[in-house]
Short mmCIF file of C-alpha atoms in Angstrom, two decimals:
data_model
loop_
_atom_site.label_atom_id
_atom_site.label_comp_id
_atom_site.label_asym_id
_atom_site.label_seq_id
_atom_site.Cartn_x
_atom_site.Cartn_y
_atom_site.Cartn_z
CA MET A 1 6.49 -8.23 22.37
CA LYS A 2 8.07 -5.09 20.88
CA GLU A 3 6.07 -3.02 18.43
CA ILE A 4 7.05 -3.31 14.79
CA ASN A 5 7.47 -0.03 12.94
CA VAL A 6 7.72 0.25 9.16
CA ILE A 7 9.47 3.31 7.75
CA VAL A 8 9.41 4.18 4.04
CA ALA A 9 9.46 7.05 1.54
CA MET A 10 7.04 6.63 -1.35
CA THR A 11 5.02 8.54 -3.91
CA GLU A 12 1.24 8.85 -4.09
CA SER A 13 1.35 5.90 -6.55
CA ARG A 14 3.38 3.88 -3.97
CA VAL A 15 6.71 3.99 -5.89
CA ILE A 16 9.60 3.26 -3.51
CA GLY A 17 12.45 2.56 -5.92
CA LYS A 18 13.86 2.39 -9.42
CA ASP A 19 16.84 0.29 -10.49
CA GLY A 20 17.75 -0.45 -6.86
CA THR A 21 17.88 3.17 -5.71
CA LEU A 22 15.56 5.93 -4.52
CA PRO A 23 14.29 7.96 -7.51
CA TRP A 24 14.54 11.19 -5.45
CA HIS A 25 16.91 12.87 -3.01
CA LEU A 26 15.30 14.54 -0.02
CA SER A 27 17.90 15.37 2.62
CA GLU A 28 15.20 16.33 5.14
CA ASP A 29 13.61 12.89 4.78
CA LEU A 30 16.99 11.20 5.27
CA LYS A 31 17.48 13.25 8.46
CA LEU A 32 14.05 12.14 9.67
CA PHE A 33 14.91 8.50 8.89
CA LYS A 34 18.15 8.88 10.85
CA ALA A 35 16.36 10.50 13.81
CA HIS A 36 13.81 7.68 14.00
CA THR A 37 16.20 4.76 13.53
CA THR A 38 19.40 5.82 15.36
CA GLY A 39 19.84 3.81 18.54
CA ASN A 40 17.29 1.29 17.34
CA ILE A 41 17.06 -1.94 15.35
CA VAL A 42 16.80 -1.86 11.55
CA ILE A 43 15.67 -4.94 9.64
CA MET A 44 16.13 -5.04 5.87
CA GLY A 45 16.40 -7.40 2.95
CA ARG A 46 19.70 -8.18 1.26
CA LYS A 47 19.03 -5.98 -1.79
CA THR A 48 18.31 -3.00 0.47
CA PHE A 49 21.50 -3.67 2.42
CA ASP A 50 23.48 -3.95 -0.84
CA SER A 51 22.05 -0.60 -2.02
CA ILE A 52 23.14 1.06 1.26
CA GLY A 53 26.52 -0.65 1.00
CA ARG A 54 27.42 -0.73 4.71
CA PRO A 55 25.85 -1.17 8.13
CA LEU A 56 23.98 1.95 9.25
CA PRO A 57 25.95 3.51 12.12
CA ASN A 58 24.62 3.53 15.69
CA ARG A 59 21.94 0.96 14.88
CA ARG A 60 21.59 -2.79 15.25
CA ASN A 61 21.61 -3.94 11.61
CA MET A 62 19.74 -7.11 10.69
CA VAL A 63 19.65 -8.47 7.14
CA VAL A 64 17.22 -11.12 5.91
CA SER A 65 18.61 -13.35 3.16
CA LYS A 66 18.01 -16.97 2.24
CA SER A 67 21.12 -17.12 0.09
CA ILE A 68 23.87 -15.23 1.96
CA LYS A 69 27.23 -17.02 2.02
CA ASP A 70 29.67 -16.67 4.91
CA ALA A 71 32.19 -15.07 2.56
CA ASP A 72 29.68 -12.30 1.76
CA LYS A 73 28.87 -11.45 5.38
CA VAL A 74 29.82 -8.00 6.65
CA ALA A 75 31.01 -7.23 10.18
CA GLY A 76 28.45 -5.34 12.25
CA VAL A 77 25.49 -7.06 10.58
CA GLU A 78 23.36 -9.93 11.88
CA TYR A 79 22.00 -12.25 9.18
CA PHE A 80 18.77 -14.26 9.28
CA PRO A 81 17.23 -16.75 6.84
CA ASP A 82 13.75 -15.24 7.22
CA LEU A 83 11.82 -12.41 8.83
CA ASP A 84 10.41 -14.50 11.66
CA HIS A 85 13.91 -15.30 12.94
CA ALA A 86 14.97 -11.64 12.63
CA ILE A 87 11.88 -10.38 14.50
CA GLU A 88 12.42 -12.99 17.22
CA ALA A 89 16.07 -11.94 17.67
CA ALA A 90 15.09 -8.25 17.67
CA GLN A 91 12.96 -8.86 20.77
CA GLU A 92 16.21 -9.26 22.72
CA GLY A 93 18.11 -6.17 23.81
CA ASP A 94 17.28 -2.50 23.60
CA GLY A 95 15.76 -0.44 20.84
CA ARG A 96 12.63 -0.17 18.77
CA ILE A 97 12.20 -2.31 15.65
CA PHE A 98 12.15 -0.55 12.28
CA ILE A 99 11.53 -2.38 9.01
CA ILE A 100 13.40 -0.38 6.35
CA GLY A 101 12.81 -2.34 3.14
CA GLY A 102 12.78 -3.43 0.49
CA ALA A 103 9.57 -4.28 -1.29
CA SER A 104 9.55 -7.99 -0.46
CA ILE A 105 10.13 -7.29 3.24
CA TYR A 106 7.46 -4.55 3.26
CA HIS A 107 4.93 -6.90 1.62
CA GLN A 108 5.62 -9.53 4.28
CA MET A 109 5.46 -7.05 7.19
CA ILE A 110 2.45 -4.86 6.29
CA GLU A 111 0.14 -7.37 7.99
CA LYS A 112 2.33 -7.68 11.11
CA ALA A 113 3.36 -4.07 11.68
CA ASP A 114 1.93 -1.91 14.46
CA ARG A 115 2.89 1.49 13.04
CA LEU A 116 3.84 2.94 9.64
CA TYR A 117 6.02 6.03 9.13
CA ILE A 118 5.27 7.03 5.54
CA SER A 119 7.12 9.93 3.91
CA LEU A 120 4.74 10.78 1.08
CA VAL A 121 6.99 12.27 -1.61
CA GLU A 122 5.60 15.08 -3.76
CA GLY A 123 5.79 14.75 -7.55
CA ASN A 124 5.60 11.95 -10.08
CA PHE A 125 8.53 9.56 -10.19
CA GLU A 126 8.89 6.49 -12.35
CA GLY A 127 9.70 3.33 -10.51
CA ASP A 128 9.88 -0.44 -10.67
CA THR A 129 9.40 -1.16 -6.96
CA TYR A 130 6.24 -0.46 -4.99
CA PHE A 131 5.01 -0.36 -1.41
CA PRO A 132 1.93 -2.47 -0.66
CA GLU A 133 -1.49 -0.84 -0.47
CA ILE A 134 -2.31 0.81 2.87
CA ARG A 135 -5.84 -0.38 3.53
CA GLU A 136 -8.11 2.17 5.21
CA ASP A 137 -10.01 -0.58 7.01
CA VAL A 138 -6.76 -1.65 8.74
CA TRP A 139 -4.85 1.62 9.24
CA LYS A 140 -5.71 5.08 10.56
CA VAL A 141 -3.61 8.26 10.25
CA THR A 142 -2.55 9.41 13.72
CA GLY A 143 -0.10 12.13 12.74
CA THR A 144 0.81 14.37 9.81
CA GLU A 145 3.92 16.56 9.51
CA PRO A 146 4.45 18.69 6.38
CA HIS A 147 8.06 19.00 5.20
CA THR A 148 9.76 20.40 2.11
CA GLY A 149 9.09 17.96 -0.74
CA PHE A 150 7.16 15.44 1.33
CA THR A 151 4.65 14.92 4.14
CA LEU A 152 5.28 12.46 6.95
CA LYS A 153 2.15 10.46 7.74
CA ILE A 154 2.06 8.18 10.76
CA TYR A 155 -0.41 5.31 10.65
CA GLU A 156 -1.43 3.02 13.46
CA ARG A 157 -3.29 -0.24 13.21
CA LYS A 158 -7.01 0.23 13.96
#
């Protein structure tokens, strides 16, 4: 079974979005996201896919949606009715599995993930979408990398 990695940028108060977008722009964090996910599998919810607007290049794109219609499907994207089917399909072929959002997907995967890549964004940002709590009895920090405007923290399941 492949490991499941969650990757997210959030504030200290766990804000991950506002009005369907990121409330900040950190090009260094986007480069880090690209470095981790390129050549791998990205699994996301429909709203996250809609906010990106296209399949991410050089990645296997999987979208979870209960309500997607054939007419709305985009070439280069695999669609699944639920996370279990997406995770099962991701076991086939090459590449690491990265869960890239949004909130509903993160809430479902926090209990199943093996590793978290958390870009902890500096500053206070208002938001309407939040990442689930990272419980200290479940997760331990195994790496910390300071960057301009954020710190990457890597957590592994205890």
